[in-house]
mmCIF file of C-alpha atoms in Angstrom:
data_model
loop_
_atom_site.group_PDB
_atom_site.id
_atom_site.type_symbol
_atom_site.label_atom_id
_atom_site.label_comp_id
_atom_site.label_asym_id
_atom_site.label_seq_id
_atom_site.Cartn_x
_atom_site.Cartn_y
_atom_site.Cartn_z
ATOM 1 C CA MET A 17 36.052 -0.555 12.549
ATOM 2 C CA TYR A 18 37.219 -0.903 16.266
ATOM 3 C CA PRO A 19 37.978 3.267 16.778
ATOM 4 C CA ARG A 20 34.857 4.532 14.691
ATOM 5 C CA LEU A 21 32.513 1.814 17.166
ATOM 6 C CA LYS A 22 34.576 3.254 20.262
ATOM 7 C CA ASN A 23 33.081 6.827 18.852
ATOM 8 C CA PHE A 24 29.957 6.155 18.168
ATOM 9 C CA ILE A 25 29.356 4.896 21.538
ATOM 10 C CA ASN A 26 31.221 7.457 23.832
ATOM 11 C CA PHE A 27 28.629 9.909 21.217
ATOM 12 C CA ALA A 28 25.891 8.079 22.268
ATOM 13 C CA LEU A 29 26.348 7.844 25.822
ATOM 14 C CA SER A 30 27.308 11.611 25.188
ATOM 15 C CA CYS A 31 23.828 11.827 24.053
ATOM 16 C CA ILE A 32 21.972 9.938 26.928
ATOM 17 C CA LEU A 33 23.941 12.275 29.684
ATOM 18 C CA PHE A 34 22.732 15.358 28.021
ATOM 19 C CA VAL A 35 19.062 13.882 27.757
ATOM 20 C CA GLN A 36 19.106 12.434 31.301
ATOM 21 C CA CYS A 37 20.342 16.599 32.615
ATOM 22 C CA GLN A 38 17.800 18.045 30.497
ATOM 23 C CA SER A 39 15.216 16.055 32.350
ATOM 24 C CA LYS A 40 16.012 16.894 35.462
ATOM 25 C CA LEU A 41 15.173 20.466 35.064
ATOM 26 C CA PRO A 42 12.470 21.697 36.910
ATOM 27 C CA ASP A 43 9.198 22.497 35.017
ATOM 28 C CA VAL A 44 8.744 25.929 35.321
ATOM 29 C CA LYS A 45 6.930 29.089 34.535
ATOM 30 C CA GLU A 46 8.279 33.084 34.165
ATOM 31 C CA GLY A 47 7.286 34.242 37.602
ATOM 32 C CA ASP A 48 8.104 31.321 39.267
ATOM 33 C CA ILE A 49 10.402 31.714 42.459
ATOM 34 C CA LEU A 50 13.014 29.146 43.453
ATOM 35 C CA PHE A 51 14.237 28.302 46.767
ATOM 36 C CA GLN A 52 17.019 26.650 47.439
ATOM 37 C CA SER A 53 19.900 26.079 50.752
ATOM 38 C CA SER A 54 23.422 27.952 49.177
ATOM 39 C CA THR A 55 26.474 27.325 50.277
ATOM 40 C CA SER A 56 27.456 30.270 51.160
ATOM 41 C CA LYS A 57 29.462 30.963 54.541
ATOM 42 C CA GLN A 58 26.244 33.315 55.558
ATOM 43 C CA ALA A 59 23.509 30.583 54.424
ATOM 44 C CA LYS A 60 24.089 28.480 57.931
ATOM 45 C CA ALA A 61 22.869 31.834 60.023
ATOM 46 C CA ILE A 62 20.280 32.750 57.885
ATOM 47 C CA GLU A 63 18.255 28.857 58.143
ATOM 48 C CA LEU A 64 18.772 29.214 61.897
ATOM 49 C CA ALA A 65 18.091 32.780 62.483
ATOM 50 C CA THR A 66 14.426 32.091 60.120
ATOM 51 C CA HIS A 67 13.548 28.394 61.689
ATOM 52 C CA SER A 68 14.222 27.463 57.671
ATOM 53 C CA GLY A 69 15.599 24.931 55.184
ATOM 54 C CA PHE A 70 15.818 27.965 52.615
ATOM 55 C CA SER A 71 19.108 30.463 51.852
ATOM 56 C CA HIS A 72 18.695 31.246 48.616
ATOM 57 C CA VAL A 73 15.836 32.431 46.741
ATOM 58 C CA GLY A 74 15.194 33.536 42.932
ATOM 59 C CA VAL A 75 12.664 34.693 40.873
ATOM 60 C CA VAL A 76 12.714 33.408 37.175
ATOM 61 C CA LEU A 77 12.377 35.931 34.031
ATOM 62 C CA LYS A 78 12.745 35.726 30.396
ATOM 63 C CA LYS A 79 16.036 37.706 29.144
ATOM 64 C CA ASP A 80 16.438 37.757 25.590
ATOM 65 C CA GLY A 81 13.046 35.589 24.943
ATOM 66 C CA LYS A 82 14.456 32.289 27.265
ATOM 67 C CA LEU A 83 13.660 31.709 31.140
ATOM 68 C CA MET A 84 16.369 32.075 33.916
ATOM 69 C CA VAL A 85 16.706 33.057 36.691
ATOM 70 C CA PHE A 86 17.597 36.825 38.253
ATOM 71 C CA GLU A 87 19.312 36.379 41.743
ATOM 72 C CA ALA A 88 21.357 38.994 43.648
ATOM 73 C CA VAL A 89 24.194 37.312 44.348
ATOM 74 C CA GLY A 90 26.793 40.220 43.890
ATOM 75 C CA PRO A 91 25.833 41.120 41.527
ATOM 76 C CA VAL A 92 22.002 40.738 40.916
ATOM 77 C CA LYS A 93 21.950 38.887 37.805
ATOM 78 C CA PHE A 94 20.738 35.979 35.307
ATOM 79 C CA THR A 95 21.713 32.991 35.850
ATOM 80 C CA PRO A 96 20.869 29.916 33.970
ATOM 81 C CA ILE A 97 18.412 27.746 35.646
ATOM 82 C CA ASP A 98 20.494 24.295 35.636
ATOM 83 C CA LYS A 99 23.512 26.620 37.104
ATOM 84 C CA TRP A 100 21.711 28.226 39.540
ATOM 85 C CA ILE A 101 20.504 24.496 41.003
ATOM 86 C CA ARG A 102 24.184 23.423 41.092
ATOM 87 C CA HIS A 103 25.266 26.114 43.747
ATOM 88 C CA GLY A 104 22.715 24.658 46.127
ATOM 89 C CA LYS A 105 23.454 21.961 48.532
ATOM 90 C CA GLY A 106 22.594 18.623 46.704
ATOM 91 C CA GLY A 107 21.315 20.190 43.956
ATOM 92 C CA ARG A 108 17.985 20.131 45.552
ATOM 93 C CA TYR A 109 15.237 23.265 45.439
ATOM 94 C CA VAL A 110 11.249 23.794 45.788
ATOM 95 C CA VAL A 111 9.824 25.738 43.623
ATOM 96 C CA MET A 112 6.389 27.966 43.813
ATOM 97 C CA ARG A 113 3.754 29.649 42.339
ATOM 98 C CA LEU A 114 1.165 32.272 42.050
ATOM 99 C CA LYS A 115 -1.996 30.634 43.016
ATOM 100 C CA ASN A 116 -3.731 32.765 40.235
ATOM 101 C CA GLN A 117 -1.721 33.194 37.455
ATOM 102 C CA PRO A 118 -1.996 36.411 36.697
ATOM 103 C CA ASN A 119 -2.513 38.386 33.047
ATOM 104 C CA ASP A 120 0.762 38.676 30.994
ATOM 105 C CA SER A 121 0.839 42.488 32.265
ATOM 106 C CA VAL A 122 2.009 41.141 35.497
ATOM 107 C CA PHE A 123 5.345 39.754 34.069
ATOM 108 C CA ILE A 124 5.957 43.047 31.151
ATOM 109 C CA LYS A 125 6.295 44.947 34.547
ATOM 110 C CA MET A 126 8.770 42.494 35.974
ATOM 111 C CA GLU A 127 10.307 42.352 33.102
ATOM 112 C CA ALA A 128 10.494 46.220 32.847
ATOM 113 C CA ALA A 129 12.127 46.626 36.309
ATOM 114 C CA VAL A 130 15.018 44.099 35.551
ATOM 115 C CA PRO A 131 17.365 47.030 34.711
ATOM 116 C CA THR A 132 16.579 49.452 38.061
ATOM 117 C CA PHE A 133 18.262 45.796 39.877
ATOM 118 C CA GLU A 134 20.270 44.229 37.508
ATOM 119 C CA GLY A 135 23.797 45.415 37.905
ATOM 120 C CA LYS A 136 23.547 46.273 41.896
ATOM 121 C CA ASN A 137 26.233 44.512 44.709
ATOM 122 C CA TYR A 138 25.134 41.963 47.333
ATOM 123 C CA ASP A 139 23.513 43.939 50.427
ATOM 124 C CA SER A 140 25.690 42.073 53.243
ATOM 125 C CA TYR A 141 24.253 44.383 55.969
ATOM 126 C CA PHE A 142 19.882 43.738 54.644
ATOM 127 C CA ASP A 143 19.202 47.353 53.995
ATOM 128 C CA TRP A 144 16.040 48.228 53.025
ATOM 129 C CA SER A 145 17.142 50.470 50.104
ATOM 130 C CA ASP A 146 17.764 50.620 46.870
ATOM 131 C CA ASN A 147 21.425 50.588 46.746
ATOM 132 C CA GLU A 148 22.140 47.138 47.488
ATOM 133 C CA MET A 149 20.357 43.718 46.885
ATOM 134 C CA TYR A 150 20.053 40.518 48.571
ATOM 135 C CA CYS A 151 17.934 37.420 47.484
ATOM 136 C CA SER A 152 14.846 37.380 49.256
ATOM 137 C CA GLU A 153 14.393 40.991 49.058
ATOM 138 C CA LEU A 154 15.070 41.554 45.193
ATOM 139 C CA VAL A 155 12.304 38.684 44.696
ATOM 140 C CA TRP A 156 10.125 40.663 47.288
ATOM 141 C CA LYS A 157 11.058 44.343 45.541
ATOM 142 C CA ILE A 158 10.220 43.115 41.685
ATOM 143 C CA TYR A 159 6.951 41.184 42.351
ATOM 144 C CA LYS A 160 5.951 45.180 44.493
ATOM 145 C CA THR A 161 6.581 46.124 40.855
ATOM 146 C CA ALA A 162 3.911 44.877 39.174
ATOM 147 C CA GLY A 163 1.754 46.074 41.833
ATOM 148 C CA ILE A 164 1.990 42.211 44.109
ATOM 149 C CA GLU A 165 2.547 42.773 47.766
ATOM 150 C CA LEU A 166 3.225 38.391 48.623
ATOM 151 C CA CYS A 167 4.035 38.766 52.455
ATOM 152 C CA PRO A 168 4.100 41.280 55.071
ATOM 153 C CA LEU A 169 7.780 42.628 55.904
ATOM 154 C CA LYS A 170 9.148 41.697 58.814
ATOM 155 C CA LYS A 171 11.626 43.613 61.370
ATOM 156 C CA PHE A 172 15.064 42.689 61.546
ATOM 157 C CA LYS A 173 14.492 41.778 65.348
ATOM 158 C CA ASP A 174 11.789 39.458 64.527
ATOM 159 C CA TYR A 175 14.298 36.731 63.968
ATOM 160 C CA ASP A 176 15.902 34.021 66.373
ATOM 161 C CA PHE A 177 19.118 35.146 67.330
ATOM 162 C CA SER A 178 19.070 33.129 70.304
ATOM 163 C CA ASN A 179 22.250 30.488 68.380
ATOM 164 C CA PRO A 180 25.596 30.773 69.276
ATOM 165 C CA PHE A 181 26.263 30.851 65.540
ATOM 166 C CA VAL A 182 24.006 33.468 64.547
ATOM 167 C CA ARG A 183 25.378 35.688 67.422
ATOM 168 C CA ALA A 184 28.437 35.428 66.085
ATOM 169 C CA LYS A 185 27.970 35.796 62.372
ATOM 170 C CA LEU A 186 26.138 39.256 63.914
ATOM 171 C CA ASN A 187 29.080 40.327 65.859
ATOM 172 C CA GLU A 188 31.421 39.805 62.638
ATOM 173 C CA ARG A 189 29.065 41.910 60.408
ATOM 174 C CA PHE A 190 27.499 44.794 62.343
ATOM 175 C CA GLY A 191 29.251 44.437 65.795
ATOM 176 C CA ASN A 192 27.566 46.360 68.244
ATOM 177 C CA ASP A 193 25.006 48.324 65.837
ATOM 178 C CA ILE A 194 22.543 45.536 65.125
ATOM 179 C CA PRO A 195 20.027 46.718 62.705
ATOM 180 C CA LEU A 196 17.210 45.510 64.970
ATOM 181 C CA ASN A 197 14.082 48.076 63.341
ATOM 182 C CA GLU A 198 15.501 47.567 59.839
ATOM 183 C CA ASP A 199 12.560 46.397 57.149
ATOM 184 C CA ILE A 200 13.392 42.798 56.358
ATOM 185 C CA VAL A 201 12.218 39.850 54.040
ATOM 186 C CA SER A 202 13.621 36.230 54.473
ATOM 187 C CA PRO A 203 13.410 33.361 52.319
ATOM 188 C CA GLU A 204 11.695 31.688 54.434
ATOM 189 C CA ASP A 205 8.782 34.742 54.905
ATOM 190 C CA LEU A 206 8.334 34.775 51.202
ATOM 191 C CA SER A 207 7.916 30.472 51.261
ATOM 192 C CA LYS A 208 4.917 30.673 53.501
ATOM 193 C CA SER A 209 3.543 34.036 51.174
ATOM 194 C CA ALA A 210 -0.880 33.452 51.263
ATOM 195 C CA LEU A 211 -0.335 34.301 47.147
ATOM 196 C CA LEU A 212 2.104 31.307 46.524
ATOM 197 C CA ARG A 213 1.997 27.204 46.047
ATOM 198 C CA GLU A 214 4.216 25.117 45.776
ATOM 199 C CA ALA A 215 4.681 23.844 42.024
ATOM 200 C CA GLY A 216 7.939 21.160 41.908
ATOM 201 C CA GLU A 217 11.012 19.842 44.490
ATOM 202 C CA LYS A 218 13.958 17.797 43.920
#
């Protein structure tokens, strides 16, 4: 009797925890852009240089009929939404969505572009070519394939390199050959897009 009761209680608790975990997932739609502060080694430098609380971003697309986060994290891949959230600091995130909901043709074009990017290596040097991808570059270019330019591109030199930590990271990565005139887009730039609105956060 007691073992059965114990098993029942454990089962009930598991169900409650499962429902609670599910309820914590954001209510997202295809095309939504998710922002977070990642735990990667370069996250702090990105946030300092761009004056932002964001260092990582991904876009919500369908894979096999299921909404997932398409992200450049080495390699470019789909990640379950709950797993993506857990990779951020404190499980915090912000969801941003197009102010004007596009028709289905936009998402069809974005999904069709997935094979162009999926599997590419992460671009640690922030080159604007399509050979490798960093997170905000991927999101910008996925939207561009559907004819939507989320925000103007910047130049590498437009960011703030005055912090000693940022300068140390740049020296570690580039030495004396920093690509100051390279086109670039950051998570912060995307978050400031005039085309987007905040649709949720945690």
